[in-house]
């Protein structure tokens, strides 16, 4: 059985490996790209040597000037490009270092939290044994249970009154004359019509016996409102009583542990959430820098494209083609040596270019796989699957399946589907007596609020808030939607 933290840790480790592999590949492509540019410049020099050998001085000077101008402009653009790449690389290095330090901080906090959670879990049964004979706790437990039953009954009555109001009110609401007078407030102090209108409204009221109907309809509509307010009051009382019970559970745990270990765990959880937010922001910045550097490594940045254009325009000039044909036609070994140098340089350029194309394809694949893995890690955190209570029954999530995801054999969606099927919730060892329905437990262990006066803040206590540790009360879509229902129990 895997814990959520073990699983996320394996994913993070695999993600870091992919990031390193992607960065190393990017650096290799960048070096190869610079090599191609250098070879192209050297090829330009060879063409100038050939021009000087084969052409008369005037033509050679003209060609040499044109080539030198293109080469100088290309060199200037590449020098600026190199400086830009250095700035981006240094910025990325700093952010990667910052992320590494932040991840180390997170690992330390997570270990501290896990140790505290394990200690609290080991003390749960001792706390239960103490509370089993605690008169104050048992009396409060009875009050909380009675308040919960009352709130449940009030919610059901409120739902029933809403249903009655819909069914019985239909006859009134379908009567257009009745609704006309009702909406005008006829028969109430709000009615302000005078003269003929008032007389005609009075005649209609007598005709349909509005005054009797109005009293019945007013009663029909007011009952659900009163019942709903009553149900909310009962819900508040039930939440208050359960809160008091949770405080007693946490106080017992504090006595047993010698410290407010629940508040300590919640504080560590808050710190981890804060660090996760910083990591997410850093990851976004790192992704942006990697995208920019990927443009450099693929040669698709503006600086490289302009430099390449300057060089290729000169190297592909018709005059150079003519020089090439003339050189091959002459018996002189000097110009043949230059032609051979040009051919060798061209072959090396093609070899580097082929490697670059292959590496770019691999880089795109790694980037896609890294994105899939990063998305899985984000979903783990957003679902709270790195908490103490999360376990997974499928051990392959950190071995075979993770390896398949890293290699790209399966998608992030495939991996996530397996993780969801394997998801389990770990229960604290105790909870028979203390922390009923998880009330008062730390958030990471299934709880939902921190005790007042014990390092935390009190939950609102309203039904529907989803408080009290996944237990407590939650609205089933309003009083008309089936009343209240309890959450997961321990």
Tab-separated table of C-alpha atoms in Angstrom:
chain	number	residue	atom	x	y	z
A	1	UNK	CA	0.000	0.000	0.000
A	2	UNK	CA	1.475	3.324	-1.078
A	3	UNK	CA	0.947	6.605	0.739
A	4	UNK	CA	-0.022	9.668	-1.248
A	5	UNK	CA	3.232	11.350	-0.291
A	6	UNK	CA	5.325	8.420	-1.485
A	7	UNK	CA	3.489	8.453	-4.789
A	8	UNK	CA	3.803	12.201	-5.311
A	9	UNK	CA	7.463	12.040	-4.278
A	10	UNK	CA	8.147	9.451	-6.993
A	11	UNK	CA	6.328	11.588	-9.548
A	12	UNK	CA	8.317	14.679	-8.528
A	13	UNK	CA	11.578	12.734	-8.760
A	14	UNK	CA	10.712	11.471	-12.254
A	15	UNK	CA	9.669	14.996	-13.239
A	16	UNK	CA	13.004	16.423	-12.066
A	17	UNK	CA	14.843	13.770	-14.129
A	18	UNK	CA	12.847	14.699	-17.226
A	19	UNK	CA	13.517	18.388	-16.668
A	20	UNK	CA	17.261	17.698	-16.446
A	21	UNK	CA	17.145	15.542	-19.561
A	22	UNK	CA	15.218	18.233	-21.416
A	23	UNK	CA	17.677	20.925	-20.314
A	24	UNK	CA	20.716	18.810	-21.260
A	25	UNK	CA	19.220	18.127	-24.671
A	26	UNK	CA	18.511	21.809	-25.169
A	27	UNK	CA	22.132	22.654	-24.348
A	28	UNK	CA	23.337	20.009	-26.790
A	29	UNK	CA	21.148	21.404	-29.565
A	30	UNK	CA	22.350	24.916	-28.818
A	31	UNK	CA	26.003	23.816	-29.045
A	32	UNK	CA	25.334	22.014	-32.326
A	33	UNK	CA	23.513	25.068	-33.682
A	34	UNK	CA	26.491	27.277	-32.841
A	35	UNK	CA	28.750	24.744	-34.542
A	36	UNK	CA	26.650	24.909	-37.711
A	37	UNK	CA	26.870	28.693	-37.672
A	38	UNK	CA	30.636	28.527	-37.215
A	39	UNK	CA	30.956	26.073	-40.097
A	40	UNK	CA	28.814	28.293	-42.301
A	41	UNK	CA	31.088	31.235	-41.528
A	42	UNK	CA	34.141	29.147	-42.350
A	43	UNK	CA	32.454	28.050	-45.555
A	44	UNK	CA	31.940	31.709	-46.424
A	45	UNK	CA	35.655	32.287	-45.879
A	46	UNK	CA	36.435	29.402	-48.229
A	47	UNK	CA	34.196	30.913	-50.872
A	48	UNK	CA	36.071	34.199	-50.524
A	49	UNK	CA	39.368	32.382	-50.925
A	50	UNK	CA	38.002	30.746	-54.062
A	51	UNK	CA	36.791	34.100	-55.374
A	52	UNK	CA	40.213	35.643	-54.832
A	53	UNK	CA	41.886	32.787	-56.621
A	54	UNK	CA	39.625	32.659	-59.642
A	55	UNK	CA	38.521	36.214	-60.285
A	56	UNK	CA	40.385	39.296	-61.272
A	57	UNK	CA	41.219	41.729	-58.475
A	58	UNK	CA	38.316	44.109	-58.994
A	59	UNK	CA	35.690	41.343	-59.062
A	60	UNK	CA	37.331	39.571	-56.165
A	61	UNK	CA	37.293	42.720	-54.039
A	62	UNK	CA	33.633	43.312	-54.825
A	63	UNK	CA	32.702	39.755	-53.914
A	64	UNK	CA	34.918	39.779	-50.847
A	65	UNK	CA	33.352	43.016	-49.654
A	66	UNK	CA	29.851	41.601	-50.073
A	67	UNK	CA	30.741	38.396	-48.241
A	68	UNK	CA	32.599	40.225	-45.490
A	69	UNK	CA	29.644	42.569	-44.965
A	70	UNK	CA	27.223	39.632	-44.678
A	71	UNK	CA	29.588	37.767	-42.374
A	72	UNK	CA	30.115	40.789	-40.126
A	73	UNK	CA	26.364	41.396	-39.879
A	74	UNK	CA	25.753	37.711	-39.150
A	75	UNK	CA	28.528	37.743	-36.534
A	76	UNK	CA	27.008	40.832	-34.893
A	77	UNK	CA	23.580	39.204	-34.746
A	78	UNK	CA	25.032	35.976	-33.382
A	79	UNK	CA	27.042	37.849	-30.747
A	80	UNK	CA	23.872	39.571	-29.526
A	81	UNK	CA	22.063	36.235	-29.657
A	82	UNK	CA	24.770	34.618	-27.544
A	83	UNK	CA	24.477	37.423	-24.980
A	84	UNK	CA	20.662	37.014	-24.853
A	85	UNK	CA	21.028	33.257	-24.465
A	86	UNK	CA	23.495	33.762	-21.621
A	87	UNK	CA	21.068	36.063	-19.773
A	88	UNK	CA	18.189	33.605	-20.174
A	89	UNK	CA	20.358	30.656	-19.133
A	90	UNK	CA	21.603	32.485	-16.032
A	91	UNK	CA	18.048	33.470	-15.094
A	92	UNK	CA	16.955	29.853	-15.533
A	93	UNK	CA	19.893	28.619	-13.444
A	94	UNK	CA	18.936	30.965	-10.597
A	95	UNK	CA	15.284	29.956	-10.703
A	96	UNK	CA	16.179	26.251	-10.855
A	97	UNK	CA	18.433	26.731	-7.821
A	98	UNK	CA	15.663	28.626	-6.038
A	99	UNK	CA	13.233	25.841	-6.880
A	100	UNK	CA	15.645	23.190	-5.624
A	101	UNK	CA	16.039	25.039	-2.321
A	102	UNK	CA	12.276	25.506	-2.042
A	103	UNK	CA	11.678	21.825	-2.790
A	104	UNK	CA	14.183	20.891	-0.085
A	105	UNK	CA	12.285	23.162	2.323
A	106	UNK	CA	9.048	21.457	1.335
A	107	UNK	CA	10.562	18.006	1.861
A	108	UNK	CA	11.694	19.022	5.352
A	109	UNK	CA	8.227	20.362	6.228
A	110	UNK	CA	6.551	17.246	4.821
A	111	UNK	CA	8.800	14.953	6.883
A	112	UNK	CA	8.102	16.994	10.016
A	113	UNK	CA	4.379	16.889	9.313
A	114	UNK	CA	4.429	13.144	8.620
A	115	UNK	CA	6.252	12.483	11.885
A	116	UNK	CA	3.692	14.561	13.814
A	117	UNK	CA	0.792	12.821	12.060
A	118	UNK	CA	2.258	9.390	12.798
A	119	UNK	CA	2.679	10.347	16.448
A	120	UNK	CA	-0.880	11.654	16.689
A	121	UNK	CA	-2.208	8.506	15.013
A	122	UNK	CA	-0.336	6.340	17.515
A	123	UNK	CA	-1.988	8.245	20.391
A	124	UNK	CA	-5.569	8.085	19.080
A	125	UNK	CA	-6.479	4.878	20.938
A	126	UNK	CA	-4.999	6.224	24.173
A	127	UNK	CA	-7.185	9.324	23.794
A	128	UNK	CA	-10.235	7.118	23.174
A	129	UNK	CA	-9.501	5.171	26.348
A	130	UNK	CA	-9.276	8.405	28.345
A	131	UNK	CA	-12.474	9.885	26.906
A	132	UNK	CA	-14.467	6.705	27.477
A	133	UNK	CA	-14.506	7.567	31.188
A	134	UNK	CA	-14.545	11.353	30.837
A	135	UNK	CA	-17.914	12.477	32.182
A	136	UNK	CA	-17.671	15.969	30.725
A	137	UNK	CA	-16.890	14.586	27.266
A	138	UNK	CA	-19.645	11.963	27.394
A	139	UNK	CA	-22.233	14.553	28.450
A	140	UNK	CA	-21.158	16.860	25.648
A	141	UNK	CA	-21.270	13.961	23.203
A	142	UNK	CA	-24.871	13.280	24.184
A	143	UNK	CA	-25.772	16.953	23.714
A	144	UNK	CA	-24.077	16.995	20.301
A	145	UNK	CA	-25.928	13.864	19.182
A	146	UNK	CA	-29.277	15.246	20.373
A	147	UNK	CA	-28.600	18.552	18.622
A	148	UNK	CA	-27.688	16.685	15.432
A	149	UNK	CA	-30.911	14.666	15.569
A	150	UNK	CA	-32.932	17.832	16.126
A	151	UNK	CA	-31.214	19.548	13.205
A	152	UNK	CA	-31.849	16.533	10.986
A	153	UNK	CA	-35.534	16.491	11.896
A	154	UNK	CA	-35.848	20.264	11.394
A	155	UNK	CA	-34.236	19.964	7.983
A	156	UNK	CA	-36.678	17.261	6.939
A	157	UNK	CA	-39.634	19.341	8.101
A	158	UNK	CA	-38.309	22.356	6.219
A	159	UNK	CA	-37.993	20.253	3.077
A	160	UNK	CA	-41.525	18.912	3.524
A	161	UNK	CA	-42.949	22.407	3.998
A	162	UNK	CA	-41.222	23.568	0.824
A	163	UNK	CA	-42.756	20.669	-1.065
A	164	UNK	CA	-46.221	21.451	0.351
A	165	UNK	CA	-45.806	25.057	-0.608
A	166	UNK	CA	-45.025	24.099	-4.208
A	167	UNK	CA	-47.911	21.666	-4.498
A	168	UNK	CA	-50.628	23.603	-2.667
A	169	UNK	CA	-49.520	26.995	-3.899
A	170	UNK	CA	-49.937	26.026	-7.551
A	171	UNK	CA	-53.715	26.556	-7.501
A	172	UNK	CA	-53.282	30.093	-6.204
A	173	UNK	CA	-50.426	30.936	-8.579
A	174	UNK	CA	-52.380	29.669	-11.591
A	175	UNK	CA	-55.228	32.085	-10.784
A	176	UNK	CA	-54.295	35.264	-12.684
A	177	UNK	CA	-56.812	37.507	-10.865
A	178	UNK	CA	-55.597	36.329	-7.470
A	179	UNK	CA	-51.920	36.851	-8.385
A	180	UNK	CA	-52.767	40.286	-9.856
A	181	UNK	CA	-54.167	41.444	-6.510
A	182	UNK	CA	-51.474	39.638	-4.493
A	183	UNK	CA	-48.639	41.284	-6.361
A	184	UNK	CA	-50.293	44.722	-5.941
A	185	UNK	CA	-50.442	44.121	-2.206
A	186	UNK	CA	-54.230	44.468	-2.121
A	187	UNK	CA	-55.562	44.333	1.423
A	188	UNK	CA	-52.234	45.338	2.951
A	189	UNK	CA	-50.817	48.746	4.038
A	190	UNK	CA	-48.610	48.671	0.946
A	191	UNK	CA	-51.598	48.988	-1.390
A	192	UNK	CA	-51.641	52.648	-2.612
A	193	UNK	CA	-54.204	52.765	-5.443
A	194	UNK	CA	-57.019	55.350	-5.457
A	195	UNK	CA	-60.235	56.176	-7.248
A	196	UNK	CA	-61.606	53.975	-10.004
A	197	UNK	CA	-58.650	51.558	-9.864
A	198	UNK	CA	-59.184	50.936	-6.186
A	199	UNK	CA	-62.910	50.408	-6.765
A	200	UNK	CA	-62.343	47.965	-9.602
A	201	UNK	CA	-59.744	46.058	-7.559
A	202	UNK	CA	-62.239	45.836	-4.697
A	203	UNK	CA	-64.917	44.517	-7.064
A	204	UNK	CA	-62.496	41.804	-8.331
A	205	UNK	CA	-61.536	40.924	-4.741
A	206	UNK	CA	-65.184	40.336	-3.784
A	207	UNK	CA	-65.761	38.350	-6.951
A	208	UNK	CA	-62.979	35.821	-6.209
A	209	UNK	CA	-63.240	36.022	-2.371
A	210	UNK	CA	-59.671	37.317	-2.302
A	211	UNK	CA	-59.481	38.123	1.419
A	212	UNK	CA	-60.017	34.509	2.506
A	213	UNK	CA	-57.672	33.182	-0.197
A	214	UNK	CA	-55.050	35.762	0.680
A	215	UNK	CA	-54.920	34.673	4.334
A	216	UNK	CA	-54.520	31.019	3.325
A	217	UNK	CA	-51.823	31.782	0.743
A	218	UNK	CA	-49.942	34.031	3.169
A	219	UNK	CA	-49.948	31.235	5.708
A	220	UNK	CA	-48.816	28.727	3.055
A	221	UNK	CA	-45.843	30.872	2.016
A	222	UNK	CA	-44.782	31.940	5.497
A	223	UNK	CA	-44.532	28.440	6.991
A	224	UNK	CA	-41.554	27.300	4.834
A	225	UNK	CA	-39.686	30.521	5.626
A	226	UNK	CA	-40.195	30.016	9.344
A	227	UNK	CA	-39.272	26.331	9.068
A	228	UNK	CA	-36.106	27.153	7.138
A	229	UNK	CA	-35.032	29.741	9.695
A	230	UNK	CA	-35.720	27.227	12.456
A	231	UNK	CA	-33.710	24.582	10.633
A	232	UNK	CA	-30.786	26.976	10.279
A	233	UNK	CA	-30.945	27.802	13.988
A	234	UNK	CA	-30.916	24.084	14.797
A	235	UNK	CA	-28.008	23.592	12.406
A	236	UNK	CA	-26.060	26.369	14.127
A	237	UNK	CA	-26.735	24.816	17.513
A	238	UNK	CA	-25.673	21.361	16.265
A	239	UNK	CA	-22.491	22.803	14.804
A	240	UNK	CA	-21.764	24.637	18.043
A	241	UNK	CA	-22.252	21.474	20.110
A	242	UNK	CA	-20.060	19.442	17.786
A	243	UNK	CA	-17.446	22.175	17.927
A	244	UNK	CA	-17.409	21.947	21.726
A	245	UNK	CA	-17.069	18.181	21.462
A	246	UNK	CA	-14.169	18.576	19.045
A	247	UNK	CA	-12.460	20.980	21.458
A	248	UNK	CA	-12.674	18.343	24.188
A	249	UNK	CA	-11.175	15.740	21.829
A	250	UNK	CA	-8.311	18.046	20.934
A	251	UNK	CA	-7.739	18.992	24.554
A	252	UNK	CA	-7.439	15.295	25.437
A	253	UNK	CA	-4.957	14.783	22.610
A	254	UNK	CA	-2.958	17.809	23.800
A	255	UNK	CA	-2.753	16.366	27.311
A	256	UNK	CA	-1.668	12.983	25.968
A	257	UNK	CA	0.893	14.358	23.504
A	258	UNK	CA	2.200	17.099	25.777
A	259	UNK	CA	1.638	19.654	23.010
A	260	UNK	CA	-1.162	20.846	20.766
A	261	UNK	CA	-0.150	18.415	18.068
A	262	UNK	CA	-3.339	18.977	16.030
A	263	UNK	CA	-2.613	22.689	15.694
A	264	UNK	CA	1.030	21.903	14.908
A	265	UNK	CA	-0.011	19.618	12.033
A	266	UNK	CA	-2.460	22.194	10.686
A	267	UNK	CA	0.245	24.873	10.844
A	268	UNK	CA	2.626	22.644	8.894
A	269	UNK	CA	-0.130	21.993	6.357
A	270	UNK	CA	-0.604	25.740	5.878
A	271	UNK	CA	3.151	26.170	5.425
A	272	UNK	CA	3.202	23.409	2.820
A	273	UNK	CA	0.338	25.036	0.931
A	274	UNK	CA	2.244	28.306	0.926
A	275	UNK	CA	5.383	26.603	-0.391
A	276	UNK	CA	3.314	24.807	-3.036
A	277	UNK	CA	2.026	28.165	-4.206
A	278	UNK	CA	5.592	29.469	-4.507
A	279	UNK	CA	6.633	26.320	-6.360
A	280	UNK	CA	3.737	26.700	-8.793
A	281	UNK	CA	4.744	30.299	-9.529
A	282	UNK	CA	8.377	29.251	-10.004
A	283	UNK	CA	7.366	26.392	-12.294
A	284	UNK	CA	5.430	28.837	-14.436
A	285	UNK	CA	8.495	31.116	-14.706
A	286	UNK	CA	10.759	28.161	-15.453
A	287	UNK	CA	8.406	26.936	-18.165
A	288	UNK	CA	8.437	30.403	-19.761
A	289	UNK	CA	12.252	30.507	-19.721
A	290	UNK	CA	12.471	26.965	-21.075
A	291	UNK	CA	10.155	27.915	-23.926
A	292	UNK	CA	12.377	30.870	-24.768
A	293	UNK	CA	15.540	28.762	-24.586
A	294	UNK	CA	13.878	26.080	-26.688
A	295	UNK	CA	13.566	28.671	-29.439
A	296	UNK	CA	17.320	29.197	-29.218
A	297	UNK	CA	18.049	25.480	-29.266
A	298	UNK	CA	15.820	24.942	-32.279
A	299	UNK	CA	17.223	27.958	-34.118
A	300	UNK	CA	13.791	29.528	-34.401
A	301	UNK	CA	14.663	32.700	-32.481
A	302	UNK	CA	14.772	35.986	-34.398
A	303	UNK	CA	18.524	36.535	-33.986
A	304	UNK	CA	19.484	33.192	-35.451
A	305	UNK	CA	17.021	33.406	-38.324
A	306	UNK	CA	18.334	36.833	-39.348
A	307	UNK	CA	21.975	35.707	-39.137
A	308	UNK	CA	21.216	32.570	-41.116
A	309	UNK	CA	19.453	34.657	-43.750
A	310	UNK	CA	22.463	36.973	-44.087
A	311	UNK	CA	24.882	34.096	-44.598
A	312	UNK	CA	22.726	31.934	-46.849
A	313	UNK	CA	21.891	34.857	-49.127
A	314	UNK	CA	25.590	35.377	-49.894
A	315	UNK	CA	26.495	31.693	-50.071
A	316	UNK	CA	23.691	30.968	-52.522
A	317	UNK	CA	24.477	33.873	-54.889
A	318	UNK	CA	24.603	33.055	-58.592
A	319	UNK	CA	28.189	34.424	-58.837
A	320	UNK	CA	29.304	31.815	-56.313
A	321	UNK	CA	27.627	29.048	-58.310
A	322	UNK	CA	29.599	30.192	-61.339
A	323	UNK	CA	32.810	30.191	-59.332
A	324	UNK	CA	32.044	26.652	-58.230
A	325	UNK	CA	31.668	25.449	-61.830
A	326	UNK	CA	34.815	27.266	-62.924
A	327	UNK	CA	36.863	25.800	-60.120
A	328	UNK	CA	35.860	22.256	-61.019
A	329	UNK	CA	36.805	22.908	-64.653
A	330	UNK	CA	40.354	24.150	-63.960
A	331	UNK	CA	43.409	21.851	-63.658
A	332	UNK	CA	44.954	23.898	-60.824
A	333	UNK	CA	45.226	21.966	-57.529
A	334	UNK	CA	44.925	25.134	-55.440
A	335	UNK	CA	41.303	25.867	-56.263
A	336	UNK	CA	40.470	22.133	-55.978
A	337	UNK	CA	41.790	22.169	-52.406
A	338	UNK	CA	39.486	25.086	-51.675
A	339	UNK	CA	36.548	23.265	-53.332
A	340	UNK	CA	37.328	20.171	-51.241
A	341	UNK	CA	37.357	22.326	-48.116
A	342	UNK	CA	33.965	23.755	-49.096
A	343	UNK	CA	32.599	20.241	-49.695
A	344	UNK	CA	33.970	18.960	-46.374
A	345	UNK	CA	32.457	21.883	-44.551
A	346	UNK	CA	29.138	21.280	-46.313
A	347	UNK	CA	29.155	17.625	-45.263
A	348	UNK	CA	29.869	18.546	-41.646
A	349	UNK	CA	27.105	21.141	-41.743
A	350	UNK	CA	24.699	18.517	-43.028
A	351	UNK	CA	25.835	16.037	-40.368
A	352	UNK	CA	25.280	18.551	-37.574
A	353	UNK	CA	21.968	19.608	-39.113
A	354	UNK	CA	20.795	15.988	-39.206
A	355	UNK	CA	21.713	15.530	-35.528
A	356	UNK	CA	19.933	18.759	-34.669
A	357	UNK	CA	16.761	17.615	-36.453
A	358	UNK	CA	16.825	14.329	-34.551
A	359	UNK	CA	17.473	16.051	-31.229
A	360	UNK	CA	14.700	18.565	-31.861
A	361	UNK	CA	12.252	15.732	-32.425
A	362	UNK	CA	13.417	14.062	-29.209
A	363	UNK	CA	13.148	17.393	-27.405
A	364	UNK	CA	9.533	17.819	-28.515
A	365	UNK	CA	8.768	14.305	-27.267
A	366	UNK	CA	10.443	14.920	-23.891
A	367	UNK	CA	8.625	18.240	-23.565
A	368	UNK	CA	5.309	16.509	-24.203
A	369	UNK	CA	6.044	13.773	-21.649
A	370	UNK	CA	7.259	16.306	-19.103
A	371	UNK	CA	4.026	18.259	-19.592
A	372	UNK	CA	1.934	15.116	-19.016
A	373	UNK	CA	3.860	14.320	-15.831
A	374	UNK	CA	3.672	17.903	-14.560
A	375	UNK	CA	-0.093	17.898	-15.087
A	376	UNK	CA	-0.411	14.700	-13.030
A	377	UNK	CA	1.632	16.269	-10.198
A	378	UNK	CA	-0.570	19.385	-10.227
A	379	UNK	CA	-3.737	17.279	-10.095
A	380	UNK	CA	-2.330	15.287	-7.164
A	381	UNK	CA	-1.844	18.500	-5.208
A	382	UNK	CA	-5.165	20.048	-6.209
A	383	UNK	CA	-7.000	16.912	-5.046
A	384	UNK	CA	-5.054	16.835	-1.770
A	385	UNK	CA	-3.629	13.405	-2.603
A	386	UNK	CA	-0.359	14.191	-0.824
A	387	UNK	CA	-2.101	14.285	2.562
A	388	UNK	CA	-1.642	11.757	5.364
A	389	UNK	CA	-5.049	10.177	4.807
A	390	UNK	CA	-4.359	9.293	1.144
A	391	UNK	CA	-3.139	5.835	0.165
A	392	UNK	CA	-3.061	3.900	-3.110
A	393	UNK	CA	-3.610	0.164	-3.441
A	394	UNK	CA	-1.693	-0.051	-6.737
A	395	UNK	CA	2.068	-0.223	-6.075
A	396	UNK	CA	2.810	0.075	-9.797
A	397	UNK	CA	1.961	3.790	-9.584
A	398	UNK	CA	5.554	4.384	-8.477
A	399	UNK	CA	7.178	1.650	-10.581
A	400	UNK	CA	5.896	0.192	-13.849
A	401	UNK	CA	3.086	2.681	-14.530
A	402	UNK	CA	5.244	5.670	-13.682
A	403	UNK	CA	7.976	4.319	-15.941
A	404	UNK	CA	5.471	3.913	-18.776
A	405	UNK	CA	4.300	7.506	-18.276
A	406	UNK	CA	7.884	8.802	-18.267
A	407	UNK	CA	8.629	6.885	-21.489
A	408	UNK	CA	5.431	8.151	-23.096
A	409	UNK	CA	3.899	4.690	-23.449
A	410	UNK	CA	0.778	5.878	-21.600
A	411	UNK	CA	-0.760	9.332	-21.211
A	412	UNK	CA	-1.220	11.372	-18.067
A	413	UNK	CA	-4.954	10.671	-18.334
A	414	UNK	CA	-4.274	6.906	-18.332
A	415	UNK	CA	-2.074	7.203	-15.256
A	416	UNK	CA	-4.579	9.432	-13.465
A	417	UNK	CA	-7.432	6.990	-14.141
A	418	UNK	CA	-5.418	4.185	-12.513
A	419	UNK	CA	-4.555	6.424	-9.566
A	420	UNK	CA	-8.219	7.332	-9.050
A	421	UNK	CA	-9.220	3.654	-9.035
A	422	UNK	CA	-6.472	2.846	-6.541
A	423	UNK	CA	-7.262	5.799	-4.233
A	424	UNK	CA	-8.104	4.912	-0.642
A	425	UNK	CA	-8.586	6.962	2.521
A	426	UNK	CA	-6.565	5.972	5.551
A	427	UNK	CA	-8.444	6.146	8.841
A	428	UNK	CA	-6.885	7.153	12.157
A	429	UNK	CA	-6.394	4.238	14.532
A	430	UNK	CA	-8.778	5.663	17.096
A	431	UNK	CA	-11.953	7.673	16.626
A	432	UNK	CA	-14.243	5.249	18.412
A	433	UNK	CA	-14.914	7.875	21.061
A	434	UNK	CA	-12.912	11.037	20.423
A	435	UNK	CA	-12.989	13.086	17.222
A	436	UNK	CA	-16.444	11.840	16.152
A	437	UNK	CA	-16.872	11.989	12.365
A	438	UNK	CA	-13.381	13.477	12.247
A	439	UNK	CA	-14.417	16.667	14.047
A	440	UNK	CA	-11.304	18.352	15.418
A	441	UNK	CA	-8.754	16.325	13.476
A	442	UNK	CA	-6.084	18.172	11.486
A	443	UNK	CA	-7.093	18.904	7.895
A	444	UNK	CA	-4.511	16.492	6.499
A	445	UNK	CA	-5.957	13.648	8.584
A	446	UNK	CA	-9.541	14.202	7.484
A	447	UNK	CA	-10.478	17.124	9.717
A	448	UNK	CA	-11.836	20.464	8.630
A	449	UNK	CA	-11.334	23.094	11.310
A	450	UNK	CA	-8.939	24.166	14.030
A	451	UNK	CA	-10.098	24.430	17.605
A	452	UNK	CA	-10.803	27.863	19.065
A	453	UNK	CA	-8.165	28.801	21.585
A	454	UNK	CA	-5.893	26.040	20.343
A	455	UNK	CA	-3.990	27.777	17.580
A	456	UNK	CA	-6.766	27.812	15.044
A	457	UNK	CA	-9.969	29.557	14.082
A	458	UNK	CA	-13.465	28.347	14.505
A	459	UNK	CA	-15.551	27.102	11.612
A	460	UNK	CA	-18.643	29.087	10.712
A	461	UNK	CA	-20.777	26.261	12.027
A	462	UNK	CA	-23.336	26.666	9.255
A	463	UNK	CA	-24.858	23.656	7.626
A	464	UNK	CA	-23.561	23.407	4.114
A	465	UNK	CA	-20.165	24.818	4.961
A	466	UNK	CA	-18.552	21.432	4.643
A	467	UNK	CA	-16.744	21.952	7.949
A	468	UNK	CA	-15.949	19.566	10.777
A	469	UNK	CA	-13.601	17.235	9.023
A	470	UNK	CA	-15.648	15.692	6.302
A	471	UNK	CA	-18.168	14.746	8.976
A	472	UNK	CA	-20.579	17.212	10.488
A	473	UNK	CA	-23.427	18.361	8.310
A	474	UNK	CA	-23.681	19.331	4.684
A	475	UNK	CA	-26.656	20.639	2.828
A	476	UNK	CA	-28.019	18.391	0.143
A	477	UNK	CA	-28.709	21.298	-2.185
A	478	UNK	CA	-30.846	23.442	0.105
A	479	UNK	CA	-33.772	22.571	2.325
A	480	UNK	CA	-35.797	21.523	-0.673
A	481	UNK	CA	-33.178	19.090	-1.852
A	482	UNK	CA	-33.490	16.407	0.760
A	483	UNK	CA	-32.339	18.027	3.987
A	484	UNK	CA	-28.993	17.270	5.639
A	485	UNK	CA	-26.605	14.424	5.234
A	486	UNK	CA	-23.478	13.435	7.113
A	487	UNK	CA	-20.155	13.052	5.400
A	488	UNK	CA	-17.465	10.375	5.799
A	489	UNK	CA	-17.344	8.831	9.242
A	490	UNK	CA	-14.453	7.383	11.168
